[in-house]
Coordinates of C-alpha atoms and ligand atoms in Angstrom, one line a residue:
M1 CA -23.6 -38.0 -6.9
P2 CA -22.5 -41.1 -8.9
N3 CA -24.3 -42.0 -12.1
M4 CA -26.6 -44.9 -11.1
S5 CA -27.5 -46.0 -14.6
P6 CA -27.3 -49.9 -14.7
N7 CA -25.8 -49.7 -18.3
K8 CA -22.5 -48.7 -19.7
C9 CA -22.6 -45.5 -21.8
P10 CA -22.6 -47.1 -25.4
M11 CA -19.5 -46.3 -27.5
P12 CA -20.2 -45.2 -31.0
E13 CA -19.3 -47.8 -33.8
Q14 CA -19.2 -47.9 -37.5
D15 CA -22.3 -49.3 -39.0
P16 CA -21.8 -53.1 -39.6
N17 CA -22.6 -53.0 -43.2
V18 CA -20.3 -50.3 -43.9
R19 CA -17.3 -51.4 -41.7
N20 CA -17.3 -55.1 -43.0
K21 CA -16.0 -53.5 -46.3
N22 CA -13.2 -51.4 -44.8
F23 CA -10.3 -51.8 -42.4
K24 CA -11.0 -48.7 -40.4
E25 CA -11.5 -48.9 -36.6
V26 CA -14.8 -50.5 -35.6
A27 CA -15.3 -48.9 -32.3
L28 CA -14.8 -45.1 -32.4
G29 CA -14.0 -44.4 -28.8
Y30 CA -15.7 -42.1 -26.2
T31 CA -16.0 -38.2 -26.5
E32 CA -15.0 -36.3 -23.4
E33 CA -18.6 -35.9 -22.4
Q34 CA -19.3 -39.8 -22.7
A35 CA -16.1 -40.6 -20.8
V36 CA -17.1 -38.2 -17.8
E37 CA -20.6 -39.8 -17.8
E38 CA -19.2 -43.3 -17.7
A39 CA -16.6 -42.4 -15.2
Q40 CA -19.3 -41.1 -12.9
R41 CA -20.7 -44.7 -12.7
C42 CA -17.6 -45.8 -10.6
L43 CA -18.5 -45.8 -6.9
N44 CA -14.8 -45.6 -5.9
C45 CA -15.5 -48.3 -3.4
K46 CA -13.2 -49.0 -0.5
A47 CA -12.4 -52.7 -1.4
R48 CA -11.2 -51.7 -5.1
P49 CA -11.7 -55.4 -6.3
C50 CA -11.1 -54.2 -9.9
I51 CA -7.4 -53.8 -9.3
A52 CA -7.0 -57.4 -8.4
G53 CA -8.4 -58.3 -11.7
C54 CA -5.7 -56.5 -13.6
P55 CA -2.4 -58.4 -14.3
V56 CA -0.4 -55.2 -14.3
N57 CA -2.1 -53.6 -11.3
V58 CA -3.5 -50.5 -12.9
Q59 CA -4.9 -48.3 -10.1
I60 CA -8.3 -48.3 -11.8
P61 CA -10.5 -46.3 -9.4
D62 CA -7.9 -43.6 -9.1
F63 CA -7.7 -43.1 -12.9
I64 CA -11.5 -43.2 -13.3
Q65 CA -11.9 -40.5 -10.6
L66 CA -9.5 -38.3 -12.6
I67 CA -11.5 -38.8 -15.6
A68 CA -14.7 -38.0 -13.6
N69 CA -13.0 -34.7 -12.5
R70 CA -12.0 -33.9 -16.2
D71 CA -8.2 -34.3 -15.5
F72 CA -7.7 -36.5 -18.5
S73 CA -4.0 -35.8 -18.5
G74 CA -3.7 -37.0 -14.9
A75 CA -5.7 -40.1 -15.8
A76 CA -3.4 -41.0 -18.5
K77 CA -0.4 -40.5 -16.3
K78 CA -1.9 -42.6 -13.5
I79 CA -2.5 -45.7 -16.0
K80 CA 1.1 -45.3 -17.5
Q81 CA 2.6 -45.6 -14.0
T82 CA 2.0 -49.4 -14.4
N83 CA 0.8 -50.1 -17.8
S84 CA 3.2 -49.0 -20.8
L85 CA 0.7 -49.9 -23.5
P86 CA -2.6 -48.4 -22.3
A87 CA -4.0 -47.6 -25.8
V88 CA -3.5 -51.2 -26.8
C89 CA -5.0 -52.8 -23.6
G90 CA -8.0 -50.5 -23.6
R91 CA -8.8 -52.0 -27.0
V92 CA -7.8 -55.6 -26.8
C93 CA -7.8 -56.7 -23.2
P94 CA -10.5 -59.3 -22.2
Q95 CA -11.8 -56.9 -19.5
E96 CA -15.0 -58.9 -19.1
S97 CA -13.0 -61.7 -17.6
Q98 CA -10.6 -59.5 -15.7
C99 CA -11.1 -56.1 -14.1
E100 CA -14.7 -55.6 -15.2
S101 CA -15.7 -59.1 -13.9
K102 CA -14.8 -57.8 -10.4
C103 CA -16.5 -54.5 -10.5
V104 CA -19.3 -54.2 -7.9
R105 CA -21.6 -52.3 -10.4
G106 CA -21.7 -55.5 -12.3
R107 CA -23.8 -57.2 -9.6
K108 CA -26.9 -55.3 -10.5
G109 CA -26.3 -54.2 -14.0
E110 CA -23.2 -53.8 -16.3
P111 CA -19.8 -53.2 -14.7
V112 CA -18.1 -49.8 -15.3
A113 CA -16.5 -49.8 -18.8
I114 CA -13.0 -49.8 -17.5
G115 CA -11.5 -50.8 -20.8
R116 CA -13.3 -48.0 -22.8
L117 CA -12.2 -45.5 -20.1
E118 CA -8.6 -46.7 -20.3
R119 CA -8.7 -46.3 -24.0
F120 CA -10.2 -42.8 -23.8
A121 CA -7.5 -41.6 -21.4
A122 CA -4.7 -43.1 -23.5
D123 CA -6.1 -41.7 -26.8
W124 CA -6.6 -38.2 -25.2
S125 CA -3.0 -38.1 -24.1
M126 CA -1.8 -39.3 -27.5
A127 CA -3.8 -36.6 -29.3
N128 CA -3.2 -33.8 -26.9
E129 CA 0.2 -34.3 -25.2
K130 CA 3.8 -34.7 -26.4
P131 CA 5.5 -37.9 -25.2
E132 CA 7.7 -37.1 -22.1
S133 CA 11.4 -37.4 -22.9
A134 CA 12.8 -38.0 -19.6
K135 CA 16.6 -38.2 -19.5
I136 CA 17.4 -41.6 -18.1
E137 CA 21.0 -42.2 -16.7
K138 CA 22.5 -45.3 -18.3
N139 CA 23.9 -47.8 -15.7
G140 CA 26.4 -49.5 -18.2
H141 CA 24.7 -53.0 -18.3
K142 CA 23.5 -54.6 -21.4
V143 CA 20.4 -56.8 -21.8
A144 CA 19.0 -58.4 -25.0
V145 CA 15.2 -59.0 -25.5
V146 CA 14.2 -61.7 -28.0
G147 CA 10.8 -60.7 -29.7
A148 CA 9.2 -57.3 -30.0
G149 CA 5.8 -58.4 -28.9
P150 CA 3.9 -56.9 -25.9
S151 CA 6.0 -59.1 -23.6
G152 CA 9.4 -58.1 -25.0
L153 CA 8.4 -54.4 -25.5
T154 CA 7.2 -54.3 -21.8
C155 CA 10.3 -55.7 -20.5
A156 CA 12.5 -53.5 -22.7
G157 CA 10.6 -50.4 -21.5
D158 CA 10.9 -51.2 -17.9
L159 CA 14.7 -52.1 -18.2
A160 CA 15.3 -48.8 -20.2
N161 CA 13.5 -46.9 -17.3
L162 CA 16.1 -48.4 -15.0
G163 CA 19.0 -47.3 -17.1
Y164 CA 19.8 -50.5 -19.0
D165 CA 21.2 -50.5 -22.5
V166 CA 18.5 -52.7 -24.2
T167 CA 18.5 -54.2 -27.6
V168 CA 15.4 -55.9 -28.9
F169 CA 16.1 -58.6 -31.6
E170 CA 13.0 -59.2 -33.8
A171 CA 12.6 -61.7 -36.6
F172 CA 10.2 -59.7 -38.6
H173 CA 10.9 -56.4 -40.4
K174 CA 8.5 -54.6 -38.1
A175 CA 8.2 -54.5 -34.2
G176 CA 5.0 -55.2 -32.4
G177 CA 4.5 -59.0 -32.5
V178 CA 0.9 -60.2 -32.7
L179 CA -0.2 -56.6 -32.3
V180 CA 1.1 -55.8 -35.8
Y181 CA 0.9 -59.1 -37.6
G182 CA -2.1 -60.7 -36.0
I183 CA -4.7 -58.3 -34.6
P184 CA -6.3 -56.4 -37.5
E185 CA -6.2 -52.7 -38.1
F186 CA -9.9 -52.5 -37.5
R187 CA -9.5 -53.7 -33.9
L188 CA -6.1 -52.0 -33.1
P189 CA -4.8 -49.3 -35.5
K190 CA -1.1 -49.8 -36.2
A191 CA -0.3 -46.2 -35.7
I192 CA -1.0 -46.7 -32.0
V193 CA 1.3 -49.5 -31.7
Q194 CA 4.0 -47.7 -33.6
R195 CA 3.7 -44.7 -31.3
E196 CA 4.2 -47.0 -28.3
I197 CA 7.4 -48.5 -30.0
D198 CA 8.6 -44.9 -30.8
T199 CA 8.3 -44.0 -27.1
L200 CA 10.6 -46.9 -26.4
S201 CA 13.0 -45.8 -29.1
D202 CA 13.1 -42.3 -27.5
K203 CA 14.1 -44.0 -24.2
G204 CA 17.1 -45.4 -26.0
V205 CA 15.9 -49.0 -26.6
K206 CA 17.5 -50.3 -29.9
F207 CA 15.7 -52.5 -32.4
E208 CA 17.5 -55.1 -34.5
L209 CA 14.9 -56.1 -37.0
N210 CA 15.0 -59.0 -39.4
Y211 CA 17.1 -60.8 -36.7
I212 CA 16.1 -64.4 -36.1
V213 CA 17.7 -65.6 -32.8
G214 CA 18.6 -69.1 -33.5
K215 CA 19.5 -68.4 -37.0
T216 CA 21.2 -64.9 -37.3
G217 CA 22.8 -65.5 -33.9
S218 CA 22.2 -67.6 -30.9
I219 CA 21.3 -66.7 -27.4
D220 CA 24.8 -68.1 -26.3
E221 CA 26.4 -65.8 -28.9
L222 CA 24.6 -62.8 -27.7
M223 CA 25.7 -63.6 -24.0
N224 CA 29.3 -64.8 -24.7
D225 CA 30.4 -62.7 -27.7
D226 CA 28.1 -59.7 -27.7
G227 CA 28.3 -58.7 -24.0
F228 CA 24.6 -59.0 -23.0
E229 CA 24.6 -59.9 -19.3
A230 CA 21.0 -61.2 -19.4
V231 CA 18.5 -62.2 -22.1
Y232 CA 14.7 -62.0 -21.9
V233 CA 12.9 -64.5 -24.3
G234 CA 9.5 -63.1 -25.5
S235 CA 9.3 -65.0 -28.6
G236 CA 5.7 -65.8 -28.5
A237 CA 3.8 -68.9 -29.9
G238 CA 3.7 -68.4 -33.5
L239 CA 3.6 -72.0 -34.9
P240 CA 0.1 -72.8 -36.1
S241 CA -1.5 -76.3 -35.4
F242 CA -3.4 -78.2 -38.0
M243 CA -6.1 -80.8 -37.6
N244 CA -4.4 -83.6 -39.5
I245 CA -7.4 -84.4 -41.5
P246 CA -7.4 -85.4 -45.2
G247 CA -7.2 -82.6 -47.7
E248 CA -5.2 -80.1 -45.5
N249 CA -2.5 -79.8 -48.0
L250 CA -4.8 -78.6 -50.8
N251 CA -4.5 -75.2 -52.4
G252 CA -6.8 -72.8 -50.5
V253 CA -6.1 -74.2 -47.0
L254 CA -4.2 -71.6 -44.9
S255 CA -3.3 -71.2 -41.3
A256 CA -4.9 -68.1 -39.7
N257 CA -1.5 -66.9 -38.9
E258 CA -0.4 -66.8 -42.6
F259 CA -3.7 -65.3 -43.7
L260 CA -3.6 -62.6 -41.0
T261 CA 0.1 -61.9 -41.5
R262 CA -0.4 -61.3 -45.2
I263 CA -3.4 -59.0 -44.6
N264 CA -2.2 -57.0 -41.5
L265 CA 1.7 -56.9 -41.6
M266 CA 2.0 -57.1 -45.4
K267 CA -1.1 -55.1 -46.1
A268 CA -2.1 -57.5 -49.0
Y269 CA -5.6 -55.9 -49.1
L270 CA -4.2 -52.7 -50.6
P271 CA -4.3 -52.4 -54.4
N272 CA -0.9 -53.1 -56.2
N273 CA 0.6 -54.6 -53.0
P274 CA 3.4 -56.9 -53.9
T275 CA 2.3 -59.6 -51.3
P276 CA -0.9 -61.2 -52.6
V277 CA -3.6 -62.9 -50.5
M278 CA -6.2 -65.2 -51.8
V279 CA -9.7 -63.5 -52.0
P280 CA -12.1 -66.3 -51.3
K281 CA -15.7 -66.6 -52.5
R282 CA -16.8 -68.9 -49.7
A283 CA -14.5 -69.3 -46.7
A284 CA -14.6 -71.4 -43.6
I285 CA -12.6 -70.6 -40.5
V286 CA -12.1 -73.6 -38.1
G287 CA -11.9 -72.5 -34.4
G288 CA -13.7 -70.3 -32.0
G289 CA -11.0 -68.0 -30.6
N290 CA -10.1 -64.3 -31.1
V291 CA -8.0 -65.4 -33.9
A292 CA -10.7 -67.1 -35.7
M293 CA -12.9 -64.1 -35.4
D294 CA -10.3 -61.9 -36.7
A295 CA -9.6 -64.2 -39.7
A296 CA -13.4 -64.3 -40.5
R297 CA -13.8 -60.7 -40.3
C298 CA -10.8 -60.1 -42.5
A299 CA -12.1 -62.5 -45.1
K300 CA -15.4 -60.7 -45.3
R301 CA -13.5 -57.4 -45.6
I302 CA -11.3 -58.5 -48.5
G303 CA -14.4 -59.5 -50.4
A304 CA -15.5 -63.1 -49.5
E305 CA -19.2 -63.5 -50.1
E306 CA -19.9 -66.1 -47.4
V307 CA -17.8 -66.6 -44.4
Y308 CA -18.4 -69.5 -41.9
I309 CA -17.1 -70.2 -38.4
L310 CA -17.0 -73.8 -37.8
Y311 CA -16.7 -74.6 -34.1
R312 CA -17.0 -78.0 -32.5
R313 CA -18.5 -76.7 -29.2
S314 CA -21.3 -74.3 -28.4
E315 CA -21.1 -70.5 -28.1
E316 CA -20.9 -70.7 -24.4
E317 CA -17.5 -72.5 -24.7
M318 CA -16.1 -70.1 -27.3
P319 CA -12.8 -68.7 -26.1
A320 CA -13.2 -65.5 -28.2
R321 CA -14.2 -62.3 -26.4
N322 CA -17.9 -61.6 -26.3
E323 CA -17.4 -58.3 -28.1
E324 CA -15.6 -60.0 -30.9
I325 CA -18.4 -62.7 -31.3
H326 CA -21.0 -60.0 -31.4
H327 CA -19.2 -57.8 -33.9
A328 CA -18.5 -60.9 -36.1
K329 CA -22.2 -61.8 -36.1
E330 CA -23.2 -58.2 -36.9
E331 CA -20.8 -58.1 -39.9
G332 CA -22.5 -61.1 -41.4
I333 CA -20.4 -64.0 -40.3
I334 CA -22.2 -67.4 -40.4
F335 CA -21.8 -69.4 -37.3
R336 CA -22.0 -73.2 -37.5
L337 CA -21.7 -74.3 -33.9
L338 CA -21.3 -77.8 -32.8
T339 CA -19.7 -78.5 -36.1
A340 CA -16.4 -80.2 -36.9
P341 CA -14.7 -80.7 -40.3
T342 CA -13.6 -84.2 -41.0
K343 CA -12.3 -83.9 -44.6
I344 CA -11.4 -81.2 -47.0
L345 CA -12.5 -81.9 -50.6
G346 CA -10.5 -80.9 -53.6
D347 CA -11.2 -80.5 -57.3
E348 CA -9.1 -82.0 -60.2
N349 CA -6.6 -79.1 -60.0
G350 CA -5.8 -79.5 -56.3
W351 CA -7.9 -76.6 -55.1
V352 CA -10.4 -76.7 -52.3
K353 CA -14.0 -77.2 -53.4
G354 CA -15.7 -78.0 -50.0
V355 CA -15.5 -79.4 -46.7
E356 CA -17.1 -82.5 -45.1
C357 CA -18.4 -81.8 -41.6
V358 CA -20.1 -83.8 -38.8
E359 CA -22.5 -82.3 -36.2
M360 CA -21.4 -82.7 -32.5
E361 CA -23.3 -83.0 -29.1
L362 CA -21.8 -81.9 -25.8
G363 CA -20.9 -84.8 -23.4
E364 CA -19.3 -84.9 -20.0
P365 CA -16.7 -82.1 -19.1
D366 CA -13.0 -82.9 -20.2
A367 CA -9.8 -81.9 -18.5
S368 CA -10.2 -78.3 -19.4
G369 CA -13.7 -78.2 -17.6
R370 CA -15.5 -77.7 -20.8
R371 CA -18.1 -80.2 -22.1
R372 CA -16.4 -82.7 -24.4
P373 CA -17.9 -82.6 -28.0
V374 CA -18.9 -86.1 -29.2
V375 CA -20.0 -86.8 -32.9
K376 CA -23.7 -87.1 -33.6
Q377 CA -24.0 -90.3 -35.6
G378 CA -25.3 -89.9 -39.1
S379 CA -25.0 -86.1 -39.2
E380 CA -22.5 -85.8 -41.9
Y381 CA -22.9 -83.0 -44.5
T382 CA -20.9 -81.1 -46.9
I383 CA -20.4 -77.2 -47.4
D384 CA -19.2 -75.9 -50.8
L385 CA -16.2 -73.6 -50.3
D386 CA -12.9 -72.5 -52.0
C387 CA -10.9 -71.6 -48.8
V388 CA -10.4 -73.2 -45.4
I389 CA -8.5 -71.2 -42.7
M390 CA -7.3 -73.3 -39.8
S391 CA -7.4 -71.4 -36.4
I392 CA -7.2 -74.2 -33.8
G393 CA -4.2 -72.9 -31.8
T394 CA -0.6 -72.2 -31.9
S395 CA 2.6 -73.2 -30.0
P396 CA 6.0 -71.8 -29.7
N397 CA 8.4 -72.1 -32.7
P398 CA 11.1 -74.9 -31.9
L399 CA 13.9 -72.7 -33.2
I400 CA 14.9 -71.2 -29.8
R401 CA 14.7 -74.3 -27.9
S402 CA 16.7 -76.3 -30.5
T403 CA 19.6 -73.8 -30.5
T404 CA 19.8 -73.1 -26.8
P405 CA 21.3 -75.9 -24.8
D406 CA 20.3 -76.0 -21.2
L407 CA 16.9 -74.2 -21.9
E408 CA 14.3 -76.5 -20.3
T409 CA 10.9 -76.7 -22.3
N410 CA 7.8 -78.8 -21.5
R411 CA 6.1 -81.4 -23.7
K412 CA 4.1 -78.5 -25.5
G413 CA 7.3 -76.9 -26.4
C414 CA 6.9 -74.0 -24.1
I415 CA 9.9 -72.7 -22.1
V416 CA 9.8 -73.6 -18.5
A417 CA 10.2 -70.4 -16.4
D418 CA 9.5 -69.3 -12.9
E419 CA 6.0 -67.6 -12.7
A420 CA 7.1 -64.8 -10.4
T421 CA 10.5 -63.9 -12.1
G422 CA 10.6 -65.5 -15.5
Q423 CA 13.9 -67.2 -14.6
T424 CA 14.5 -70.2 -16.8
S425 CA 16.8 -73.2 -16.3
K426 CA 19.7 -71.3 -18.0
A427 CA 21.6 -68.7 -15.8
G428 CA 20.9 -65.2 -17.0
V429 CA 18.1 -66.3 -19.3
F430 CA 14.5 -65.1 -18.5
A431 CA 11.3 -65.8 -20.4
G432 CA 7.6 -64.9 -20.4
G433 CA 4.5 -64.3 -22.5
D434 CA 3.2 -66.8 -25.0
A435 CA 6.6 -68.5 -25.3
V436 CA 6.1 -69.7 -21.7
T437 CA 2.2 -70.0 -21.4
G438 CA 1.3 -70.9 -24.9
A439 CA -1.2 -68.8 -26.7
A440 CA -2.7 -66.4 -24.0
T441 CA -3.4 -62.7 -23.8
V442 CA -1.6 -59.4 -24.3
I443 CA -1.9 -58.3 -20.8
L444 CA -0.6 -61.6 -19.3
A445 CA 2.3 -61.3 -21.7
M446 CA 3.0 -57.7 -20.5
G447 CA 2.6 -58.7 -16.9
A448 CA 5.4 -61.4 -17.5
G449 CA 7.6 -58.9 -19.2
K450 CA 7.3 -56.5 -16.3
A451 CA 8.0 -59.2 -13.6
A452 CA 11.0 -60.4 -15.5
A453 CA 12.4 -56.8 -15.9
A454 CA 12.4 -56.6 -12.1
A455 CA 14.0 -59.9 -11.7
I456 CA 16.7 -59.1 -14.3
D457 CA 17.6 -55.9 -12.5
K458 CA 18.0 -58.0 -9.3
Y459 CA 20.0 -60.6 -11.0
I460 CA 22.4 -58.1 -12.7
K461 CA 22.9 -56.1 -9.5
S462 CA 23.6 -59.2 -7.5
K463 CA 26.4 -60.6 -9.8
Ligands
FAD1 C1 -5.0 -62.8 -34.4 C2 -4.8 -62.7 -32.9 C3 -5.8 -62.1 -32.2 C4 -5.5 -61.7 -30.7 N1 -6.5 -61.2 -30.1 C5 -6.3 -60.9 -28.7 C6 -7.1 -60.0 -28.0 O1 -8.1 -59.4 -28.5 N2 -6.8 -59.7 -26.8 C7 -5.8 -60.3 -26.2 O2 -5.5 -60.0 -24.9 N3 -5.0 -61.1 -26.8 C8 -5.2 -61.5 -28.1 N4 -4.4 -62.3 -28.8 C9 -3.3 -63.0 -28.1 C10 -2.1 -61.9 -27.8 O3 -1.8 -61.2 -29.0 C11 -0.9 -62.8 -27.4 O4 -1.1 -63.5 -26.2 C12 0.3 -61.8 -27.2 O5 0.6 -61.1 -28.3 C13 1.5 -62.5 -26.8 O6 2.6 -61.7 -26.6 P1 4.1 -62.1 -26.7 O7 5.0 -60.8 -26.6 O8 4.4 -63.2 -25.7 O9 4.2 -62.8 -28.1 P2 4.0 -62.1 -29.6 O10 3.0 -61.1 -29.7 O11 3.8 -63.4 -30.4 O12 5.5 -61.5 -30.1 C14 6.5 -62.4 -30.2 C15 7.6 -61.8 -31.1 O13 8.7 -62.6 -31.1 C16 9.2 -62.6 -32.5 N5 10.0 -63.8 -32.5 C17 9.7 -65.2 -32.5 N6 10.7 -65.9 -32.7 C18 11.8 -65.1 -32.7 C19 13.2 -65.3 -32.9 N7 13.7 -66.7 -33.0 N8 14.0 -64.3 -33.0 C20 13.6 -63.1 -33.0 N9 12.3 -62.7 -32.8 C21 11.4 -63.8 -32.7 C22 8.0 -62.7 -33.4 O14 8.2 -62.3 -34.6 C23 7.0 -61.7 -32.6 O15 7.2 -60.3 -33.1 C24 -4.5 -62.5 -30.1 C25 -3.6 -63.3 -30.8 C26 -3.8 -63.4 -32.2 C27 -2.7 -64.2 -33.0

């Protein structure tokens, strides 16, 4: 008999007033009993609509049935057939707008907690099983991957499974992309990301760290001089946007990217760490996405007394995951919605001392389908602050497009690539993830890496 509870089995979490002072994981994961109880909520329906909601085609009802039957190892294996980073996806995927949004249990209650169950199976396997070291026969062909984010790692893993000699070229000193430099430890422990990367190394994938493609060497050099027959570009969208309002160059104004990189990648919050980070007293984060929530929650954790989210639309339009908004509120982040900064104010030493804001109203929908915010006349006011963190979006860094002739890009600076294969305008060069779509999600970046790996295999075999 299925468990007909309309609600998901709750997942234990750290207390908000404790966790907003530490970087340990917020959500603690299901126990075996909780996972079995939740798995029993799946009706294993014939239509299986949840699978269509997953960009990497995880066979969701199958792995959930295995958990319900207490075959946790089998469940992890089932997920890994199509998803190479299940412990990551179980934690950060926007399941509410993907697989879980299609679950029939969601019609009369909460959907099955697919993400929590994926996380459970992946964590169980990590804690109880040794990574399988399958001997893969090499096929003698070399492929380069630019960028060690989820897109590049997925492409590298799939190509390695097919026998390719794969080298990943990464600009930073650590592999993982946004998974290590952007998403904080309290949402995604870095040991999990490292374990996934170690699995790739075991499969023979090589990592060239501190290698900036376009500076250390170009794509043409990799192909013409170093013998790589194809290149996958998964270089992400790491260039932050600013608002172009007065005062943005004052001391105490940072991009969310810089703030998060200092904290997450460089571990600036640890005592005696050589990379410092400003500890604000009162900080405002401008934006309403996952990045803004992460920056706000990090600011609180490093010691800021008051942290504001300034967002020009209402909560309904916020792009951040519901869970992140909920957690941020629980941790004491102050939401100033329908609010836009117009000027950052500085003191006589060039440091931020406040921000001038206006209140907004929602008008007619714009091109994105969301209601356009319009300024409410006479609503100006000031908030006293010492730090402003801009989190209003990112775009791809221009380095690769400016050093790769024949690589077509669009007016937003994204690489133009075929959606199904990742093929770009340049022969042998494929691309995917945020470098193509602009800032999106981990699972979409992984889906693109997977599709490109299959296309690269076809391309090389047909040469
Ligand atoms: C703070 C933050 C929180 C987020 N939260 C979520 C979330 O909860 N859920 C979700 O699904 N998505 C989230 N996202 C979005 C998600 O992380 C990205 O969509 C995803 O990481 C894109 O993967 P990618 O591999 O295309 O690029 P990235 O992860 O950006 O990786 C690109 C890699 O390429 C490297 N690189 C760039 N240029 C070069 C070069 N010239 N040479 C060599 N290497 C280069 C970079 O250093 C980087 O390591 C978040 C993003 C941020 C910034």
